[in-house]
mmCIF file of C-alpha atoms in Angstrom:
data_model
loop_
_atom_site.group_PDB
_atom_site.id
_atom_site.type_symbol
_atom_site.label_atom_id
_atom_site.label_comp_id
_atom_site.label_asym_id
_atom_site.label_seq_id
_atom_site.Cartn_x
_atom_site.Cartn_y
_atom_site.Cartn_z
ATOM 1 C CA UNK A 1 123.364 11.260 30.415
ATOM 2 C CA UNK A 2 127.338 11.425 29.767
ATOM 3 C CA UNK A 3 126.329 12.716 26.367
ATOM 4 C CA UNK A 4 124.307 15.951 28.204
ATOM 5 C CA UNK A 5 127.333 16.027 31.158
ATOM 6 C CA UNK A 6 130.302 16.437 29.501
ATOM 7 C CA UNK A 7 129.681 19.171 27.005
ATOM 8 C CA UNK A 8 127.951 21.156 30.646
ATOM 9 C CA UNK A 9 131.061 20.448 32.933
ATOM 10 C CA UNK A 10 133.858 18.896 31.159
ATOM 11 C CA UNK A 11 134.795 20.499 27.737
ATOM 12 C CA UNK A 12 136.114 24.527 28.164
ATOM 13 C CA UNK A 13 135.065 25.096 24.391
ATOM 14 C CA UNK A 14 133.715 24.288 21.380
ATOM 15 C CA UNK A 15 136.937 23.072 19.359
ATOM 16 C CA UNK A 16 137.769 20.616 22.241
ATOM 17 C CA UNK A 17 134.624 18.856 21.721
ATOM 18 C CA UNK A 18 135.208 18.680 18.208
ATOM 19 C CA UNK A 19 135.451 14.762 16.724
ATOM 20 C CA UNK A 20 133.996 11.777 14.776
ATOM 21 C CA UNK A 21 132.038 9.414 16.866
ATOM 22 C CA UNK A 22 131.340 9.910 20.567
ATOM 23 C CA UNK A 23 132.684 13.340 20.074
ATOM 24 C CA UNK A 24 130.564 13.948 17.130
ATOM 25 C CA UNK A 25 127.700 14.084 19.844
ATOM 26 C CA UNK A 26 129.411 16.031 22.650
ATOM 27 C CA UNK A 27 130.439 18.368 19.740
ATOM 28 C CA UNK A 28 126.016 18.817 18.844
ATOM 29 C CA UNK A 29 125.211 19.224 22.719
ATOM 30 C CA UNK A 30 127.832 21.847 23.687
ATOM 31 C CA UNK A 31 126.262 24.692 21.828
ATOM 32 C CA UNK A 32 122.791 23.718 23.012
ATOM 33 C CA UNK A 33 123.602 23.550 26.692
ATOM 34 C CA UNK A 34 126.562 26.255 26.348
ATOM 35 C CA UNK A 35 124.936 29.174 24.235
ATOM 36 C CA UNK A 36 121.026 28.256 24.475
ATOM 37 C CA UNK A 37 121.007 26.983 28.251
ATOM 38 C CA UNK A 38 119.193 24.088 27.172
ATOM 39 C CA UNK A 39 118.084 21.686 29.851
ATOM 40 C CA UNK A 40 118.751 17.809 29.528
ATOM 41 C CA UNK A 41 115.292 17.117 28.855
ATOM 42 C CA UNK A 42 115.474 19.776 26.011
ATOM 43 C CA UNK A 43 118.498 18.117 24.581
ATOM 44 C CA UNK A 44 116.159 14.670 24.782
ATOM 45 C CA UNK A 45 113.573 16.042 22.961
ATOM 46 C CA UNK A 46 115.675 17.858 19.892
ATOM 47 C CA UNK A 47 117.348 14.405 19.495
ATOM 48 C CA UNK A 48 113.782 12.828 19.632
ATOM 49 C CA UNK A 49 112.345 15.052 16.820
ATOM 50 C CA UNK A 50 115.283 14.412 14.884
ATOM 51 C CA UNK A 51 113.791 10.910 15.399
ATOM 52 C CA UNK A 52 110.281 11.755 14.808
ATOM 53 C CA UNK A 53 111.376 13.776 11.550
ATOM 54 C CA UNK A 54 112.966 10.055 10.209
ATOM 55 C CA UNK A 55 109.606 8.519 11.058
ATOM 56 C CA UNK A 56 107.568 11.296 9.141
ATOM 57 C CA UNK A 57 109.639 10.978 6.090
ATOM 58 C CA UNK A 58 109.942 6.686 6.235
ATOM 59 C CA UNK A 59 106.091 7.253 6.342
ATOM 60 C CA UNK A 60 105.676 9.105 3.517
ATOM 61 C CA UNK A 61 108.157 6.589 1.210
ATOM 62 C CA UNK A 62 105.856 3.305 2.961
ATOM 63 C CA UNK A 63 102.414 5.382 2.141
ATOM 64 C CA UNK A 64 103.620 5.625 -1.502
ATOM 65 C CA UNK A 65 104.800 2.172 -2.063
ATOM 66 C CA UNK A 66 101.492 1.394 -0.784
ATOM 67 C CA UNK A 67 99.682 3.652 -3.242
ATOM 68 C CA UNK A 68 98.567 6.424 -0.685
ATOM 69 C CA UNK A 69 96.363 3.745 0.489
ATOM 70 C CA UNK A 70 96.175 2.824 4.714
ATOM 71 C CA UNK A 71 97.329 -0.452 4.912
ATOM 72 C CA UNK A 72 97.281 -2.377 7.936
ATOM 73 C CA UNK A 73 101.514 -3.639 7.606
ATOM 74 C CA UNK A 74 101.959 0.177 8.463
ATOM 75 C CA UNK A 75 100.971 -0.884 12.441
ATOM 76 C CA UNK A 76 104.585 -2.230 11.939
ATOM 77 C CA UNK A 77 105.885 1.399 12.689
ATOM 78 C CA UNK A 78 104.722 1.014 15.734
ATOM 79 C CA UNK A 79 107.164 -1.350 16.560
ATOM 80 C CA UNK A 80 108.359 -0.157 20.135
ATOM 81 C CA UNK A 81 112.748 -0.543 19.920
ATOM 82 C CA UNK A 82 112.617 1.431 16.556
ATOM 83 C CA UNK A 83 110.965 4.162 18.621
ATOM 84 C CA UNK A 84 113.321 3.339 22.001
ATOM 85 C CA UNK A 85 116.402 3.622 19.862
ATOM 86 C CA UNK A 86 115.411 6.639 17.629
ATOM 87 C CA UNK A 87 114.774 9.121 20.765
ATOM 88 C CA UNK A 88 117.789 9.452 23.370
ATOM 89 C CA UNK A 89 120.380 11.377 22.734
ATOM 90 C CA UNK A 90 123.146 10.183 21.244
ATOM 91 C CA UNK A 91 124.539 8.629 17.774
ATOM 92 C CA UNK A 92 121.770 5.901 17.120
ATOM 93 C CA UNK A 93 119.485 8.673 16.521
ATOM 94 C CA UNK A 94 121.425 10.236 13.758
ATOM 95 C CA UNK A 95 122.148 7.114 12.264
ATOM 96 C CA UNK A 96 118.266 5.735 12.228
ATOM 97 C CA UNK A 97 117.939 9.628 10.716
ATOM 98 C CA UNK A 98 120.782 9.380 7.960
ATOM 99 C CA UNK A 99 119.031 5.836 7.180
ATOM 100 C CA UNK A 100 115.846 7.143 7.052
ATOM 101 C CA UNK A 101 116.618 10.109 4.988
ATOM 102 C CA UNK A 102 118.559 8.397 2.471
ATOM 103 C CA UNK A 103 115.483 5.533 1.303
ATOM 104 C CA UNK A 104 113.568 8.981 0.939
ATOM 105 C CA UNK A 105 116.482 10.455 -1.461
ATOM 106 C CA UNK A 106 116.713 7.115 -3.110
ATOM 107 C CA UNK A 107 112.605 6.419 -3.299
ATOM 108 C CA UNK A 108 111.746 10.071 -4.567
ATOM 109 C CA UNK A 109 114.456 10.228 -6.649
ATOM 110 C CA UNK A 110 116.063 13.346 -5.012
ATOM 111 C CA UNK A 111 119.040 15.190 -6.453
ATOM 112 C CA UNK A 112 122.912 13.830 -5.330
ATOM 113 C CA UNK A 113 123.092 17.012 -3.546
ATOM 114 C CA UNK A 114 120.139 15.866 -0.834
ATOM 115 C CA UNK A 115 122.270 12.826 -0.270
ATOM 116 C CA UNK A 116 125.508 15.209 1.378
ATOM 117 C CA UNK A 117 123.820 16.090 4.719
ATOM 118 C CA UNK A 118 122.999 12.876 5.877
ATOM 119 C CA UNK A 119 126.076 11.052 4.499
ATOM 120 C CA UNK A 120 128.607 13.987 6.337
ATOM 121 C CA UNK A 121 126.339 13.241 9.160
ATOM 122 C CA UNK A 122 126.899 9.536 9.126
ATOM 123 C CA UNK A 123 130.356 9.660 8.710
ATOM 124 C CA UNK A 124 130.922 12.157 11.569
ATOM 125 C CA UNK A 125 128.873 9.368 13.646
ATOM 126 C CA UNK A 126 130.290 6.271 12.284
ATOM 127 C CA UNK A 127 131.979 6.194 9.524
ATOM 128 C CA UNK A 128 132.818 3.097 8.817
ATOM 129 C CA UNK A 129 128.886 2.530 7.799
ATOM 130 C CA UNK A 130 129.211 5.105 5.648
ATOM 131 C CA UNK A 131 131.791 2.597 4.017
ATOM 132 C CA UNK A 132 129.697 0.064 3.454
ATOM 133 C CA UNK A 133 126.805 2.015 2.427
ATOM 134 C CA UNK A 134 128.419 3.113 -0.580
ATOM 135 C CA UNK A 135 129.397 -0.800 -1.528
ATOM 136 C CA UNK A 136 125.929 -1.534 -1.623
ATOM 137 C CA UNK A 137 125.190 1.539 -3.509
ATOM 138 C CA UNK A 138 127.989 0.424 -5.932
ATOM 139 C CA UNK A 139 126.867 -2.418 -6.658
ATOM 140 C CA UNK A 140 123.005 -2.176 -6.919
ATOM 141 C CA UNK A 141 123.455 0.583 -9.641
ATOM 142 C CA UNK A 142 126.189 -1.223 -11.613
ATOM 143 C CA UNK A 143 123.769 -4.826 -11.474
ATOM 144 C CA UNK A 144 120.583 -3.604 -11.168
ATOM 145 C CA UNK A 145 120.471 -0.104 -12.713
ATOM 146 C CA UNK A 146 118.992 -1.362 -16.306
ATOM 147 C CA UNK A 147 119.120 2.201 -17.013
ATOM 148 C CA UNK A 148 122.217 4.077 -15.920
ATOM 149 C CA UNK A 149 124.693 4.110 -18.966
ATOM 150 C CA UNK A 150 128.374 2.504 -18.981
ATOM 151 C CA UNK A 151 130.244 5.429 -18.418
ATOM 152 C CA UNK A 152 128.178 6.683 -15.730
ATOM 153 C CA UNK A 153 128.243 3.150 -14.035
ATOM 154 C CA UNK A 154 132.706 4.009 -14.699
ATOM 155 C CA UNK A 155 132.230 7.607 -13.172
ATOM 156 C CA UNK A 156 130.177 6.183 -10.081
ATOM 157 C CA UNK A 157 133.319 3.225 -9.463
ATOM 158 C CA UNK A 158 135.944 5.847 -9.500
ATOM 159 C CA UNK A 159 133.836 8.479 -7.509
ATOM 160 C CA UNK A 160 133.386 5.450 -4.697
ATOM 161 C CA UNK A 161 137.090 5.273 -5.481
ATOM 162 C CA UNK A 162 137.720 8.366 -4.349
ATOM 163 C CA UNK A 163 136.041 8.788 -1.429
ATOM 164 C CA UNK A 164 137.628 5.678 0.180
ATOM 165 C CA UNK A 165 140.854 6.341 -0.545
ATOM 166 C CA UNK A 166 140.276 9.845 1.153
ATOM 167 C CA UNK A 167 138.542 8.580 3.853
ATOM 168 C CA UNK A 168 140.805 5.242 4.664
ATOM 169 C CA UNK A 169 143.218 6.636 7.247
ATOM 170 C CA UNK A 170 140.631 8.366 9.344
ATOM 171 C CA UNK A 171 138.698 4.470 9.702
ATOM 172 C CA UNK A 172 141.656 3.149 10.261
ATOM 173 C CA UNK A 173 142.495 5.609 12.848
ATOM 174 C CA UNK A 174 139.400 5.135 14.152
ATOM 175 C CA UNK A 175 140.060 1.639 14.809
ATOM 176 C CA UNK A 176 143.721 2.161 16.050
ATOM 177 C CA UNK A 177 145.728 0.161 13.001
ATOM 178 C CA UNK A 178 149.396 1.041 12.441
ATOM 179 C CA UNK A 179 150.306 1.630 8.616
ATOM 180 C CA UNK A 180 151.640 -1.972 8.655
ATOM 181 C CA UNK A 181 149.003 -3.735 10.051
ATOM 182 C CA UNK A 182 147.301 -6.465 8.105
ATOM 183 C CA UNK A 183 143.395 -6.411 6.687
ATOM 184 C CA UNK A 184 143.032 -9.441 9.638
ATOM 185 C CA UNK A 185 144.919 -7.658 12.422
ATOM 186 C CA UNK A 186 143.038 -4.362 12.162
ATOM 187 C CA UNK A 187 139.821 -6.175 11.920
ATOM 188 C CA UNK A 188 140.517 -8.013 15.427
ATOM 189 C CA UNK A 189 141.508 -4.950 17.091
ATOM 190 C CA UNK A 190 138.442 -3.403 16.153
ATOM 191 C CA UNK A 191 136.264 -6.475 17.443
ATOM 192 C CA UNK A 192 138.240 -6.800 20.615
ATOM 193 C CA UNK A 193 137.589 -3.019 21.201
ATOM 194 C CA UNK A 194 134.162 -3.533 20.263
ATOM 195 C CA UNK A 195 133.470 -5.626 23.517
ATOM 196 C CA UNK A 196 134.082 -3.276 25.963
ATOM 197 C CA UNK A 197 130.686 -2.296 27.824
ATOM 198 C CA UNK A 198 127.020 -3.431 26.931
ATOM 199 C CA UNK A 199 126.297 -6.750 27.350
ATOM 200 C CA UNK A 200 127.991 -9.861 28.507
ATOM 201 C CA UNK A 201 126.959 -12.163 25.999
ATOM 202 C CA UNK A 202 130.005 -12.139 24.177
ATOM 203 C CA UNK A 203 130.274 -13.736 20.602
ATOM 204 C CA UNK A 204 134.331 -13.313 19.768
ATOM 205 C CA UNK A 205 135.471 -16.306 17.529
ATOM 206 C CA UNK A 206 131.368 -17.424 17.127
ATOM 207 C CA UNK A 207 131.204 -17.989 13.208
ATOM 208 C CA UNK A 208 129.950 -15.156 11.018
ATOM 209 C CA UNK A 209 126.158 -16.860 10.384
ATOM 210 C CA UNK A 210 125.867 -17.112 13.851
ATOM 211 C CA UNK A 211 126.800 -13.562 14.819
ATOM 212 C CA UNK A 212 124.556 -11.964 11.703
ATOM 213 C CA UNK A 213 121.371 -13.581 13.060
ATOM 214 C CA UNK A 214 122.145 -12.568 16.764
ATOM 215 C CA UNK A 215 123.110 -9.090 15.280
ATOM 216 C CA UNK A 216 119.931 -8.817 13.532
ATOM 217 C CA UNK A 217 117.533 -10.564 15.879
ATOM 218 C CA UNK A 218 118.706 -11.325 19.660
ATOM 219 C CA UNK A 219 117.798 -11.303 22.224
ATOM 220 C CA UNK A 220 115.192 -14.224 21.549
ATOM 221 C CA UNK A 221 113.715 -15.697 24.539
ATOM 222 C CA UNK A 222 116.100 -17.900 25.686
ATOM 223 C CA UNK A 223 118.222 -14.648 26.316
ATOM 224 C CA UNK A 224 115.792 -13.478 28.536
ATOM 225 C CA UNK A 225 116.874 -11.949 32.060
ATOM 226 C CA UNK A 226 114.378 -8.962 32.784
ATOM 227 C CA UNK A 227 111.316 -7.379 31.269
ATOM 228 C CA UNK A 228 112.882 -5.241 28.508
ATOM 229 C CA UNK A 229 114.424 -8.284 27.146
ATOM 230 C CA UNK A 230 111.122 -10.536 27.439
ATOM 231 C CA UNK A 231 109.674 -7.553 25.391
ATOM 232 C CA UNK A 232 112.468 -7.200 22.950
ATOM 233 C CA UNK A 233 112.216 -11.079 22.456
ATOM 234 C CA UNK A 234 108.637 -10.675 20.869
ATOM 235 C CA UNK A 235 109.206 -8.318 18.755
ATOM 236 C CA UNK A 236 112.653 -9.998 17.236
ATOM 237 C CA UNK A 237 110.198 -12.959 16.953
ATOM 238 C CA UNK A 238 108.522 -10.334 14.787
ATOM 239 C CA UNK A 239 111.412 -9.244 12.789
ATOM 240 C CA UNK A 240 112.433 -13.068 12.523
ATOM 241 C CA UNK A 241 109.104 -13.851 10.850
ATOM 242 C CA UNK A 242 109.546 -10.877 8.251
ATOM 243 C CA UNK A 243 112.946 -12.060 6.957
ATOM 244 C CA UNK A 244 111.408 -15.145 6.584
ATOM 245 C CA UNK A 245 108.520 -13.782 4.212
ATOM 246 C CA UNK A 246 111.387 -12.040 2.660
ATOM 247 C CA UNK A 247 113.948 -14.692 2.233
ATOM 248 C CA UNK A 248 111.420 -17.053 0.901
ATOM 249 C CA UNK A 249 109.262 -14.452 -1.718
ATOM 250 C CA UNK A 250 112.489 -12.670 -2.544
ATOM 251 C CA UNK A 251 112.078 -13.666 -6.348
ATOM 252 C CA UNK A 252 109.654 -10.815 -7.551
ATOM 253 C CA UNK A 253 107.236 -11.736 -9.932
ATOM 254 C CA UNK A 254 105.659 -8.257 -10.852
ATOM 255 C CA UNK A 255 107.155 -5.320 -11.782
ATOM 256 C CA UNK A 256 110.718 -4.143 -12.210
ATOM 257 C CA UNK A 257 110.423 -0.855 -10.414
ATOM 258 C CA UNK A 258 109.951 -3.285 -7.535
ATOM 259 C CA UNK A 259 113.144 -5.422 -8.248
ATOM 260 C CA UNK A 260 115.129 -2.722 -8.348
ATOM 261 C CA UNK A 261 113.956 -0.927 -5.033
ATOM 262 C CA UNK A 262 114.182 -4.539 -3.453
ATOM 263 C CA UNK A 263 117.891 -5.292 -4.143
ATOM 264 C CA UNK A 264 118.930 -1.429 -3.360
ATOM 265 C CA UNK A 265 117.040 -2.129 0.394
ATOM 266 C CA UNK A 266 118.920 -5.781 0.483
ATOM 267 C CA UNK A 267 121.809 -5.137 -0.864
ATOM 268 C CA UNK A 268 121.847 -2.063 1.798
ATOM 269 C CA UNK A 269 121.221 -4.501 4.684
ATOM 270 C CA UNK A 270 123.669 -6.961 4.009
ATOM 271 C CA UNK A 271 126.663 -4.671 3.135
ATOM 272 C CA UNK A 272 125.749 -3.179 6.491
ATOM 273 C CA UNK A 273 125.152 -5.819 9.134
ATOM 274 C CA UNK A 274 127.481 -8.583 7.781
ATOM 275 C CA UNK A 275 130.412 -6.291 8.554
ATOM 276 C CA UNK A 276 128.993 -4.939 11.311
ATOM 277 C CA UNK A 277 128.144 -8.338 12.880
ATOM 278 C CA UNK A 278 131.600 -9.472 12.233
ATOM 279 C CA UNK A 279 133.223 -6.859 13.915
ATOM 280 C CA UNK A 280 130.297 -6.482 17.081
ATOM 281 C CA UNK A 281 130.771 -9.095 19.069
ATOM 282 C CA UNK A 282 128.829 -7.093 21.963
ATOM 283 C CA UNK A 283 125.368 -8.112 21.526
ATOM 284 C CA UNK A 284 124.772 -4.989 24.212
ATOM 285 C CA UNK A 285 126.154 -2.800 21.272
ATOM 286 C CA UNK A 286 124.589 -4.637 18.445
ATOM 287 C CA UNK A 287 120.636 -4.363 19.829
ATOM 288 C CA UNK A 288 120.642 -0.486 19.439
ATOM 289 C CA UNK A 289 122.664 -0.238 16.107
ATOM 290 C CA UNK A 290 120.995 -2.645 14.251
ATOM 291 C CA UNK A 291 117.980 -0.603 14.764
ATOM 292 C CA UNK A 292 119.365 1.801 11.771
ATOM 293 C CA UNK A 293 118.899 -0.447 8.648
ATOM 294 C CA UNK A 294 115.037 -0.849 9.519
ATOM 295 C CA UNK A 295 113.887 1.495 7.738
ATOM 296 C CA UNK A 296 115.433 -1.186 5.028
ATOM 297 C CA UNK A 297 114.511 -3.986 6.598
ATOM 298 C CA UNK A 298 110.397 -2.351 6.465
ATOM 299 C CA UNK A 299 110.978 -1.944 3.085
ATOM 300 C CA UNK A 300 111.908 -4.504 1.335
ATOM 301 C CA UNK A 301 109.330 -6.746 3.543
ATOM 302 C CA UNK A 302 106.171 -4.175 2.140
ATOM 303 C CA UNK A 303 107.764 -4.791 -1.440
ATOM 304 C CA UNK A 304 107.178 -8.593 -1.195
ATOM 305 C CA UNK A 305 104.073 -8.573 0.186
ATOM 306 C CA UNK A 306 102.995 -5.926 -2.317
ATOM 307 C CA UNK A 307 104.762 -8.508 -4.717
ATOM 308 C CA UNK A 308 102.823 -11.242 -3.380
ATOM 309 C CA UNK A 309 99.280 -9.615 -3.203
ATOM 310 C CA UNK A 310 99.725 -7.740 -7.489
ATOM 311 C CA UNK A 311 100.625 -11.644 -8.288
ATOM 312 C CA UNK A 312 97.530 -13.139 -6.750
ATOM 313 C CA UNK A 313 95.264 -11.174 -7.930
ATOM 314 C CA UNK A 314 96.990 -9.874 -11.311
ATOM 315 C CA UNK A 315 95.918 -6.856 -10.356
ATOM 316 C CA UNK A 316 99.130 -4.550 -12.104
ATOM 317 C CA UNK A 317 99.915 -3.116 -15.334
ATOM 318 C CA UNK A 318 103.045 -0.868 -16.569
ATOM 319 C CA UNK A 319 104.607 -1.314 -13.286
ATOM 320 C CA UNK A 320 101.816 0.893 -11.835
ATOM 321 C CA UNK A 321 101.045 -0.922 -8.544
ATOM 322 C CA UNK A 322 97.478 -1.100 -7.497
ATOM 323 C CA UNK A 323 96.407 0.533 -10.289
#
């Protein structure tokens, strides 16, 4: 509601909206509300086809892996706190969108010019994701690219470079570090900020292996204390089982297309949420945002058990799955 409120009644322009973050959103609303006269419940549902948009393209990237084929795993769009998170408005809806947009970029192979819109638009939500996005990126195509040359693999470390070096003082103005603050100290002001509103289950000085699985998959039922959180509990239970499948199938045994798309989704997912789960100690905050790497999560879990299933029944040739 703040997000529709303050661009209506609080900012006098445009400019003054203007920021990265919180801001990013006020600064999306004000011409909506300010120029168009669009009601809150329009806003909702502009920021919910943004959503539905993600949804139509993580559709068509899950219909191909499964060779155009229905498929019953598909149900597992269904799953109701992707859909909660990906509709309000507000940043988790750009993020699930960026996400969402990029696996399409990366599945189709798109051109690095489809990848700017969504990355500017990540950054201008949160971009210290961004950040991690592009270590994962890094490092899948210099270890799992078989087919990207040396000096490309050279160009891509010192474009990466580049951009954080250019990008390092807004993050760290972000997270309110002086210039001579340690790695440490601006890490712990950034967690400490971090637990401000959302939940009281707090998890500052938990260990790291603790806070990743509550990041990726509390509340479980013992965290139970109303209905949304008895129904968020079964479906975690869900997500719980998947990583399972994955953790335990994660050595491919058909085709190398599939190896590679696996480690780019894992490699994605951990660069993301191991950070993120050190640094969100509000497990309030961490329920919605986690919600942006599913897309991931999804895929990587249909590449195993397309993995699994081509094995069995040696059903594969050339890499062509199902074919």
């Amino acid at each position: 509601i703040a997000y529709y409120y303050k661009p209506s009644y609080v900012f006098n322009n445009w400019e003054d909206a203007f920021g990265q973050g919180t801001f990013f959103i006020y600064f999306l609303v004000y011409p909506l509300v300010k120029y168009l006269g669009i009601t809150y419940l329009g806003c909702f549902l502009i920021f919910s086809f943004v959503g539905l948009v993600a949804f139509y393209k993580l559709f068509k990237v899950y219909s191909h892996l499964l060779n155009n084929e229905w498929n019953n795993w598909l149900y597992l769009m269904l799953l109701p706190n992707m859909h909660f998170w990906s509709v309000a408005i507000g940043k988790d809806v750009l993020m699930f969108y960026g996400f969402s947009i990029l696996l399409y970029n990366y599945y189709f192979k798109k051109s690095v010019i489809n990848y700017v819109f969504p990355l500017l638009l990540m950054g201008f939500v949160r971009i210290h994701i961004v950040f991690f996005f592009f270590g994962a990126l890094s490092v899948t195509q210099l270890f799992f690219n078989k087919e990207m040359k040396f000096h490309l693999k050279i160009l891509l470390i010192t474009i990466v470079s580049g951009i954080v070096l250019v990008t390092m003082p807004l993050f760290l103005k972000m997270i309110g570090a002086g210039e001579n603050d340690s790695v440490a100290k601006r890490l712990d002001k950034l967690e400490t900020l971090q637990l401000k509103g959302g939940s009281s289950v707090h998890m500052h000085g938990e260990n790291i292996i603790y806070k990743w699985f509550s990041y990726l998959f509390r509340p479980l039922f013992y965290d139970i204390h109303n209905f949304l959180t008895l129904a968020a509990s079964f479906e975690n239970l869900l997500w719980v089982i998947m990583f399972y499948t994955i953790a335990k199938y994660h050595k491919l045994k058909s085709s190398p297309r599939l190896k590679k798309h696996f480690w780019y989704g894992a490699l994605i997912i951990i660069f993301v949420t191991v950070p993120a789960a050190y640094i969100l100690t509000n497990l309030g905050i961490a329920i919605r945002q986690k919600h942006m790497i599913s897309p991931f999560l999804l895929f990587i879990f249909y590449i195993v058990m397309i993995d699994r299933t081509t094995y069995k029944l040696n059903n594969y040739s050339n890499g062509q799955i199902f074919s």
